[in-house]
Short mmCIF file of C-alpha atoms in Angstrom, two decimals:
data_model
loop_
_atom_site.label_atom_id
_atom_site.label_comp_id
_atom_site.label_asym_id
_atom_site.label_seq_id
_atom_site.Cartn_x
_atom_site.Cartn_y
_atom_site.Cartn_z
CA UNK N 1471 -76.96 64.03 23.82
CA UNK N 1472 -76.80 65.48 27.32
CA UNK N 1473 -78.86 63.84 30.02
CA UNK N 1474 -80.82 65.18 32.95
CA UNK N 1475 -77.93 64.20 35.24
CA UNK N 1476 -75.60 66.45 33.25
CA UNK N 1477 -78.05 69.30 33.72
CA UNK N 1478 -78.44 68.64 37.44
CA UNK N 1479 -74.65 68.49 37.87
CA UNK N 1480 -74.54 71.98 36.42
CA UNK N 1481 -77.04 73.17 39.01
CA UNK N 1482 -80.81 73.46 38.70
CA UNK N 1483 -81.77 74.76 42.14
CA UNK N 1484 -83.95 77.83 41.79
CA UNK N 1485 -84.11 77.50 38.02
CA UNK N 1486 -87.27 77.01 36.00
CA UNK N 1487 -86.97 73.70 34.16
CA UNK N 1488 -89.42 73.03 31.34
CA UNK N 1489 -90.17 69.30 31.04
CA UNK N 1490 -91.83 68.29 27.79
CA UNK N 1491 -93.64 65.14 28.88
CA UNK N 1492 -96.11 62.88 27.11
CA UNK N 1493 -99.23 62.78 29.26
CA UNK N 1494 -101.46 61.81 26.35
CA UNK N 1495 -103.45 59.31 28.39
CA UNK N 1496 -106.78 57.69 27.47
CA UNK N 1497 -109.76 59.24 29.24
CA UNK N 1498 -113.29 58.08 29.96
CA UNK N 1499 -114.79 61.48 30.64
CA UNK N 1500 -112.41 62.79 33.29
CA UNK N 1501 -111.27 59.33 34.41
CA UNK N 1502 -107.82 58.17 33.30
CA UNK N 1503 -108.10 54.57 32.11
CA UNK N 1504 -104.34 53.95 31.71
CA UNK N 1505 -101.82 56.13 33.58
CA UNK N 1506 -98.71 54.47 32.14
CA UNK N 1507 -97.43 57.58 30.40
CA UNK N 1508 -97.81 59.69 33.53
CA UNK N 1509 -95.93 57.15 35.61
CA UNK N 1510 -93.18 57.08 33.01
CA UNK N 1511 -92.22 60.75 33.51
CA UNK N 1512 -92.35 60.68 37.32
CA UNK N 1513 -88.63 59.81 37.81
CA UNK N 1514 -87.54 62.86 35.81
CA UNK N 1515 -89.94 65.27 37.49
CA UNK N 1516 -89.21 63.91 40.96
CA UNK N 1517 -85.44 64.15 40.46
CA UNK N 1518 -85.65 67.77 39.33
CA UNK N 1519 -87.93 68.73 42.21
CA UNK N 1520 -85.62 67.04 44.70
CA UNK N 1521 -82.73 69.02 43.21
CA UNK N 1522 -84.59 72.25 43.94
CA UNK N 1523 -85.77 73.12 40.44
CA UNK N 1524 -89.02 74.90 39.71
CA UNK N 1525 -90.49 72.27 37.41
CA UNK N 1526 -92.81 73.32 34.58
CA UNK N 1527 -94.37 70.23 32.98
CA UNK N 1528 -96.11 70.46 29.59
CA UNK N 1529 -97.79 67.99 27.26
CA UNK N 1530 -100.46 67.51 24.66
CA UNK N 1531 -103.55 65.32 25.00
CA UNK N 1532 -105.65 64.14 22.09
CA UNK N 1533 -106.22 66.17 18.95
CA UNK N 1534 -107.93 69.46 19.81
CA UNK N 1535 -108.05 71.85 16.85
CA UNK N 1536 -105.72 74.56 18.09
CA UNK N 1537 -108.19 75.97 20.61
CA UNK N 1538 -109.35 75.12 24.15
CA UNK N 1539 -111.62 72.08 24.32
CA UNK N 1540 -112.70 70.86 27.79
CA UNK N 1541 -112.77 67.19 26.77
CA UNK N 1542 -109.00 67.36 26.18
CA UNK N 1543 -108.04 69.18 29.38
CA UNK N 1544 -104.96 67.98 31.25
CA UNK N 1545 -106.61 68.66 34.63
CA UNK N 1546 -107.08 64.92 35.34
CA UNK N 1547 -103.40 64.35 34.51
CA UNK N 1548 -102.37 67.08 36.96
CA UNK N 1549 -104.29 65.36 39.73
CA UNK N 1550 -102.78 61.94 38.93
CA UNK N 1551 -99.26 63.35 38.61
CA UNK N 1552 -99.58 64.90 42.06
CA UNK N 1553 -100.70 61.55 43.49
CA UNK N 1554 -97.75 59.73 41.94
CA UNK N 1555 -95.22 62.36 42.98
CA UNK N 1556 -96.60 62.65 46.49
CA UNK N 1557 -96.45 66.42 46.21
CA UNK N 1558 -98.70 69.20 44.95
CA UNK N 1559 -98.92 70.06 41.26
CA UNK N 1560 -100.17 73.54 40.42
CA UNK N 1561 -102.31 73.60 37.28
CA UNK N 1562 -102.27 76.47 34.79
CA UNK N 1563 -105.52 76.79 32.86
CA UNK N 1564 -103.79 78.02 29.71
CA UNK N 1565 -100.49 77.43 27.90
CA UNK N 1566 -98.68 80.79 27.71
CA UNK N 1567 -101.34 83.20 28.99
CA UNK N 1568 -101.90 84.91 32.31
CA UNK N 1569 -102.60 81.68 34.21
CA UNK N 1570 -99.38 80.05 32.94
CA UNK N 1571 -97.28 83.12 33.75
CA UNK N 1572 -98.67 83.60 37.25
CA UNK N 1573 -98.58 79.88 38.07
CA UNK N 1574 -94.93 79.58 37.07
CA UNK N 1575 -93.99 82.82 38.80
CA UNK N 1576 -95.51 81.52 42.04
CA UNK N 1577 -93.41 78.34 42.10
CA UNK N 1578 -90.95 77.95 44.95
CA UNK N 1579 -87.84 75.78 44.66
CA UNK N 1580 -88.83 72.12 44.40
CA UNK N 1581 -92.41 72.81 43.35
CA UNK N 1582 -94.15 71.52 40.22
CA UNK N 1583 -96.66 73.02 37.80
CA UNK N 1584 -98.46 71.58 34.78
CA UNK N 1585 -99.55 73.75 31.87
CA UNK N 1586 -102.83 73.17 30.08
CA UNK N 1587 -102.84 71.14 26.83
CA UNK N 1588 -100.22 72.57 24.46
CA UNK N 1589 -102.41 71.80 21.47
CA UNK N 1590 -104.95 74.35 22.70
CA UNK N 1591 -102.58 76.78 20.95
CA UNK N 1592 -102.45 76.46 17.14
CA UNK N 1593 -98.75 77.33 17.18
CA UNK N 1594 -97.84 74.00 18.78
CA UNK N 1595 -98.62 71.90 15.71
CA UNK N 1596 -98.42 74.57 12.98
CA UNK N 1597 -96.53 73.69 9.82
CA UNK N 1598 -95.62 77.36 9.48
CA UNK N 1599 -92.17 77.82 10.98
CA UNK N 1600 -92.84 81.40 12.06
CA UNK N 1601 -96.11 80.58 13.84
CA UNK N 1602 -94.57 77.57 15.53
CA UNK N 1603 -91.48 79.60 16.45
CA UNK N 1604 -93.58 82.38 17.98
CA UNK N 1605 -95.28 79.87 20.28
CA UNK N 1606 -91.89 78.40 21.20
CA UNK N 1607 -90.69 81.93 22.05
CA UNK N 1608 -93.63 82.35 24.44
CA UNK N 1609 -92.93 78.99 26.07
CA UNK N 1610 -89.25 79.87 26.44
CA UNK N 1611 -90.21 82.88 28.55
CA UNK N 1612 -91.50 80.44 31.18
CA UNK N 1613 -88.23 78.56 31.62
CA UNK N 1614 -84.46 78.66 31.99
CA UNK N 1615 -83.70 75.08 31.00
CA UNK N 1616 -85.36 72.38 28.88
CA UNK N 1617 -85.74 68.65 29.43
CA UNK N 1618 -87.19 66.51 26.65
CA UNK N 1619 -88.93 63.49 28.13
CA UNK N 1620 -92.03 63.00 25.98
CA UNK N 1621 -90.85 60.10 23.86
CA UNK N 1622 -94.32 59.54 22.40
CA UNK N 1623 -94.06 62.95 20.68
CA UNK N 1624 -90.44 63.02 19.45
CA UNK N 1625 -91.46 62.06 15.93
CA UNK N 1626 -93.48 65.30 15.66
CA UNK N 1627 -91.98 68.59 14.48
CA UNK N 1628 -93.96 70.55 17.05
CA UNK N 1629 -93.05 73.77 18.86
CA UNK N 1630 -92.51 72.27 22.32
CA UNK N 1631 -90.67 69.25 20.91
CA UNK N 1632 -88.52 70.68 18.12
CA UNK N 1633 -88.33 74.49 18.32
CA UNK N 1634 -88.18 75.09 22.08
CA UNK N 1635 -84.97 73.10 22.76
CA UNK N 1636 -83.14 75.41 20.33
CA UNK N 1637 -84.02 78.35 22.56
CA UNK N 1638 -82.86 76.92 25.90
CA UNK N 1639 -80.02 74.81 27.31
CA UNK N 1640 -81.39 71.29 26.91
CA UNK N 1641 -81.00 67.64 27.80
CA UNK N 1642 -82.84 64.32 27.64
CA UNK N 1643 -84.88 63.08 30.60
CA UNK N 1644 -84.63 59.58 32.02
CA UNK N 1645 -87.48 58.23 29.88
CA UNK N 1646 -86.09 59.38 26.54
CA UNK N 1647 -82.59 58.18 27.47
CA UNK N 1648 -83.98 54.74 28.33
CA UNK N 1649 -86.09 54.56 25.17
CA UNK N 1650 -83.13 55.42 22.93
CA UNK N 1651 -80.90 52.85 24.64
CA UNK N 1652 -83.54 50.17 24.04
CA UNK N 1653 -84.08 51.10 20.41
CA UNK N 1654 -80.35 50.94 19.77
CA UNK N 1655 -80.46 47.34 21.03
CA UNK N 1656 -83.09 46.67 18.34
CA UNK N 1657 -81.09 48.27 15.53
CA UNK N 1658 -77.37 47.95 16.34
CA UNK N 1659 -75.62 44.62 16.96
CA UNK N 1660 -78.91 42.84 17.64
CA UNK N 1661 -78.71 39.57 19.53
CA UNK N 1662 -80.21 36.84 17.34
CA UNK N 1663 -82.55 35.21 16.55
CA UNK N 1664 -84.46 38.50 16.23
CA UNK N 1665 -88.24 38.05 16.09
CA UNK N 1666 -90.74 40.83 15.41
CA UNK N 1667 -94.47 40.62 16.09
CA UNK N 1668 -96.63 43.18 14.29
CA UNK N 1669 -100.37 43.65 14.69
CA UNK N 1670 -102.92 46.41 14.81
CA UNK N 1671 -105.60 47.47 12.40
CA UNK N 1672 -103.95 48.85 9.27
CA UNK N 1673 -101.07 47.35 7.34
CA UNK N 1674 -100.40 50.82 5.88
CA UNK N 1675 -99.29 51.97 9.35
CA UNK N 1676 -96.58 49.33 9.40
CA UNK N 1677 -95.29 49.28 5.81
CA UNK N 1678 -92.25 51.43 6.55
CA UNK N 1679 -91.14 49.37 9.51
CA UNK N 1680 -91.72 46.08 7.68
CA UNK N 1681 -89.63 47.35 4.77
CA UNK N 1682 -86.78 48.22 7.14
CA UNK N 1683 -87.06 45.07 9.26
CA UNK N 1684 -86.79 42.84 6.22
CA UNK N 1685 -83.12 43.85 6.33
CA UNK N 1686 -82.70 43.17 10.05
CA UNK N 1687 -85.17 40.62 11.47
CA UNK N 1688 -84.92 36.84 11.26
CA UNK N 1689 -88.63 36.24 11.76
CA UNK N 1690 -91.73 38.45 11.37
CA UNK N 1691 -95.09 37.36 12.82
CA UNK N 1692 -98.26 39.14 11.66
CA UNK N 1693 -101.60 39.47 13.47
CA UNK N 1694 -104.42 41.92 14.01
CA UNK N 1695 -106.52 43.52 11.29
CA UNK N 1696 -103.47 43.96 9.09
CA UNK N 1697 -103.14 40.17 8.75
CA UNK N 1698 -106.13 39.98 6.41
CA UNK N 1699 -104.42 42.07 3.73
CA UNK N 1700 -101.55 39.56 3.83
CA UNK N 1701 -103.95 36.62 3.62
CA UNK N 1702 -105.75 38.27 0.70
CA UNK N 1703 -102.39 38.81 -1.01
CA UNK N 1704 -101.90 35.04 -0.80
CA UNK N 1705 -105.22 34.56 -2.60
CA UNK N 1706 -107.40 33.66 0.38
CA UNK N 1707 -110.98 34.74 1.07
CA UNK N 1708 -111.13 37.13 4.04
CA UNK N 1709 -114.89 37.73 4.23
CA UNK N 1710 -115.79 41.13 5.69
CA UNK N 1711 -112.50 41.38 7.61
CA UNK N 1712 -110.56 44.63 7.62
CA UNK N 1713 -108.81 44.87 4.27
CA UNK N 1714 -106.67 47.44 2.48
CA UNK N 1715 -107.00 46.41 -1.14
CA UNK N 1716 -104.62 49.12 -2.35
CA UNK N 1717 -101.79 47.66 -0.25
CA UNK N 1718 -102.01 44.15 -1.65
CA UNK N 1719 -99.30 44.65 -4.32
CA UNK N 1720 -96.87 46.04 -1.71
CA UNK N 1721 -97.67 43.27 0.75
CA UNK N 1722 -97.15 40.65 -1.96
CA UNK N 1723 -93.78 42.18 -2.80
CA UNK N 1724 -92.76 42.08 0.87
CA UNK N 1725 -93.65 38.40 1.08
CA UNK N 1726 -91.50 37.72 -1.98
CA UNK N 1727 -88.59 39.75 -0.57
CA UNK N 1728 -88.80 37.92 2.74
CA UNK N 1729 -88.60 34.58 0.97
CA UNK N 1730 -85.60 35.66 -1.10
CA UNK N 1731 -83.76 36.98 1.97
CA UNK N 1732 -84.52 33.99 4.16
CA UNK N 1733 -86.64 36.03 6.55
CA UNK N 1734 -89.38 33.83 7.98
CA UNK N 1735 -92.77 35.49 7.52
CA UNK N 1736 -95.41 33.89 9.74
CA UNK N 1737 -99.14 34.45 9.15
CA UNK N 1738 -102.16 33.14 11.08
CA UNK N 1739 -103.23 29.57 10.34
CA UNK N 1740 -106.61 29.99 12.04
CA UNK N 1741 -108.70 32.96 13.21
CA UNK N 1742 -111.71 33.80 15.36
CA UNK N 1743 -114.59 35.17 13.30
CA UNK N 1744 -117.95 36.79 13.97
CA UNK N 1745 -120.65 38.16 11.66
CA UNK N 1746 -120.37 41.60 13.27
CA UNK N 1747 -117.96 43.72 15.28
CA UNK N 1748 -118.40 43.18 19.05
CA UNK N 1749 -119.92 45.76 21.39
CA UNK N 1750 -116.94 47.10 23.34
CA UNK N 1751 -119.07 48.98 25.86
CA UNK N 1752 -121.43 46.25 27.05
CA UNK N 1753 -118.94 43.42 26.33
CA UNK N 1754 -121.94 41.31 25.30
CA UNK N 1755 -120.93 37.78 24.23
CA UNK N 1756 -120.01 37.68 20.55
CA UNK N 1757 -120.00 33.86 20.21
CA UNK N 1758 -117.01 33.68 17.87
CA UNK N 1759 -116.21 30.67 15.72
CA UNK N 1760 -112.77 29.31 14.89
CA UNK N 1761 -112.01 28.80 11.19
CA UNK N 1762 -108.91 28.10 9.15
CA UNK N 1763 -107.21 31.29 7.97
CA UNK N 1764 -107.69 30.22 4.35
CA UNK N 1765 -111.39 29.42 4.84
CA UNK N 1766 -112.99 32.57 6.29
CA UNK N 1767 -116.70 32.62 5.33
CA UNK N 1768 -117.75 35.49 3.06
CA UNK N 1769 -120.12 36.91 5.69
CA UNK N 1770 -117.70 36.71 8.66
CA UNK N 1771 -115.09 39.10 10.06
CA UNK N 1772 -111.76 37.97 11.48
CA UNK N 1773 -111.26 39.51 14.92
CA UNK N 1774 -108.43 37.54 16.58
CA UNK N 1775 -105.87 34.86 15.88
CA UNK N 1776 -107.05 31.33 16.65
CA UNK N 1777 -105.78 28.69 19.10
CA UNK N 1778 -103.45 26.95 16.64
CA UNK N 1779 -101.92 30.30 15.68
CA UNK N 1780 -101.40 31.17 19.34
CA UNK N 1781 -99.44 27.94 19.78
CA UNK N 1782 -97.51 28.55 16.56
CA UNK N 1783 -96.55 32.09 17.53
CA UNK N 1784 -95.50 31.03 21.03
CA UNK N 1785 -93.24 28.39 19.46
CA UNK N 1786 -91.76 30.92 17.02
CA UNK N 1787 -90.89 33.22 19.92
CA UNK N 1788 -89.57 30.58 22.30
CA UNK N 1789 -86.03 30.45 20.92
CA UNK N 1790 -85.64 34.16 20.10
CA UNK N 1791 -82.91 36.22 21.74
CA UNK N 1792 -84.56 39.58 20.90
CA UNK N 1793 -88.28 40.25 20.43
CA UNK N 1794 -90.03 43.47 19.40
CA UNK N 1795 -93.83 43.53 19.54
CA UNK N 1796 -96.06 46.32 18.26
CA UNK N 1797 -99.81 45.95 17.79
CA UNK N 1798 -102.46 43.67 19.29
CA UNK N 1799 -103.44 40.37 17.64
CA UNK N 1800 -107.16 41.13 17.77
CA UNK N 1801 -109.87 43.21 19.39
CA UNK N 1802 -108.36 42.70 22.85
CA UNK N 1803 -110.80 45.18 24.42
CA UNK N 1804 -113.49 42.47 24.20
CA UNK N 1805 -112.96 39.28 26.25
CA UNK N 1806 -114.01 37.02 23.38
CA UNK N 1807 -111.15 38.34 21.25
CA UNK N 1808 -108.41 38.98 23.81
CA UNK N 1809 -106.77 35.56 23.94
CA UNK N 1810 -104.52 36.08 20.92
CA UNK N 1811 -102.99 39.25 22.32
CA UNK N 1812 -102.72 37.64 25.76
CA UNK N 1813 -100.96 34.63 24.24
CA UNK N 1814 -98.30 36.81 22.60
CA UNK N 1815 -97.82 38.75 25.84
CA UNK N 1816 -97.44 35.48 27.76
CA UNK N 1817 -94.94 34.18 25.20
CA UNK N 1818 -92.82 37.29 25.78
CA UNK N 1819 -93.09 36.84 29.55
CA UNK N 1820 -91.99 33.21 29.24
CA UNK N 1821 -89.12 34.01 26.88
CA UNK N 1822 -85.53 34.48 28.10
CA UNK N 1823 -85.11 36.99 25.26
CA UNK N 1824 -84.74 40.75 25.55
CA UNK N 1825 -88.38 41.69 24.99
CA UNK N 1826 -89.69 45.10 23.95
CA UNK N 1827 -93.37 46.04 23.83
CA UNK N 1828 -93.57 48.87 21.33
CA UNK N 1829 -95.99 51.28 22.91
CA UNK N 1830 -99.47 52.34 21.84
CA UNK N 1831 -102.18 49.69 21.94
CA UNK N 1832 -99.68 46.96 22.79
CA UNK N 1833 -98.65 48.70 26.00
CA UNK N 1834 -102.30 49.36 26.86
CA UNK N 1835 -103.13 45.71 26.20
CA UNK N 1836 -100.39 44.48 28.52
CA UNK N 1837 -101.80 46.55 31.35
CA UNK N 1838 -105.47 45.89 30.50
CA UNK N 1839 -104.91 42.15 30.43
CA UNK N 1840 -103.22 42.21 33.83
CA UNK N 1841 -99.61 41.43 33.00
CA UNK N 1842 -96.80 42.60 35.25
CA UNK N 1843 -94.90 45.28 33.33
CA UNK N 1844 -91.68 44.22 35.04
CA UNK N 1845 -91.92 40.84 33.29
CA UNK N 1846 -90.97 42.50 29.99
CA UNK N 1847 -87.57 43.90 29.08
CA UNK N 1848 -89.06 47.27 28.19
CA UNK N 1849 -92.49 48.75 27.52
CA UNK N 1850 -92.23 51.78 25.27
CA UNK N 1851 -94.37 54.87 25.77
CA UNK N 1852 -94.32 55.82 22.10
CA UNK N 1853 -95.71 53.47 19.47
CA UNK N 1854 -95.38 55.81 16.49
CA UNK N 1855 -92.02 57.13 17.62
CA UNK N 1856 -90.66 53.61 18.13
CA UNK N 1857 -91.79 52.53 14.68
CA UNK N 1858 -90.28 55.56 12.96
CA UNK N 1859 -86.98 55.01 14.78
CA UNK N 1860 -86.99 51.38 13.60
CA UNK N 1861 -87.69 52.62 10.07
CA UNK N 1862 -84.42 54.51 10.27
CA UNK N 1863 -86.04 57.94 10.22
CA UNK N 1864 -84.60 61.00 11.94
CA UNK N 1865 -86.95 61.97 14.78
CA UNK N 1866 -87.20 65.78 15.15
CA UNK N 1867 -87.49 65.69 18.94
CA UNK N 1868 -84.34 63.58 19.31
CA UNK N 1869 -82.39 65.63 16.76
CA UNK N 1870 -83.30 68.78 18.72
CA UNK N 1871 -81.71 67.33 21.88
CA UNK N 1872 -78.40 66.60 20.18
CA UNK N 1873 -75.61 69.14 20.73
#
């Protein structure tokens, strides 16, 4: 896989370089609440601009239905990108239309433009190869070279991720190169003990990675909403906690496999419960109670791991040499249920291990809870992409960058 440095060595001055970024940031109206993904692509964009390229940045945001939708506009991202770069960013109000063509044509060497949300065009996400290819053809007319740097989208077979690189000389940006290097450290010649912490709402989202990690990890710690399906599989009452009944047989089989392989599977021993889900807007006190994980009242919902579990998990991570964490331990957005996630984050900070925070809600939690990102070995920008890589899947966006 060629890198951005290979492309720059070949000369990019005066050339239009298309950078497929991942600027899919959370918004509160037009206010960006977490700019981590924008900051992640800045080194690539800045390097190209400094080398005299005409940089054309593109991304998706949210899930618009193949047509313009103001609530998913990338205009706020253009403003923030300009602030982080310390240089102007021209904003095209469409993807391949008149605004995009004129905006790109007006770029001087070293200038940067951002196209409007790629998913405003149905061809970006189409499952029809011809429709997707036609959109890629239109995007290719805006550029001479292609840099893939949107790691959070490389598991999608989308026009700008998969089809466009085939139409232009291409290379990986700094972010994708760094992400791949990290993921190789989690899959090839892993330094042991290798501990994995998995959380989040649905166990179904993590089945593939659990299946694969049972062959690689030494220790798997479970938290978040998905923990209650595991507890139910062990025969415990989980009250009104999040539960995927249809996954219980699979979860039970994983527990049995772990035991037979000597993989330590660690589940909560106590949890914080409440009779109703907390109000995440007002942050009104929820007055949670701590109960044993095998004694959740029938009318209560588990919303975070408890204090004994926090201590247990910290101890299980203390001697690890490699740690991968994906998914919060509870409803970290509410202060009454943030301590479990904060405890795991602190355990990673305190650990001498190579620590990887696997994107998505985990990365957002680290920043929301005030942790220094530099205290972790790596914070991924792509939760879904990281998980699929760890499952051993071929990621379309990475395959497209291979020569």
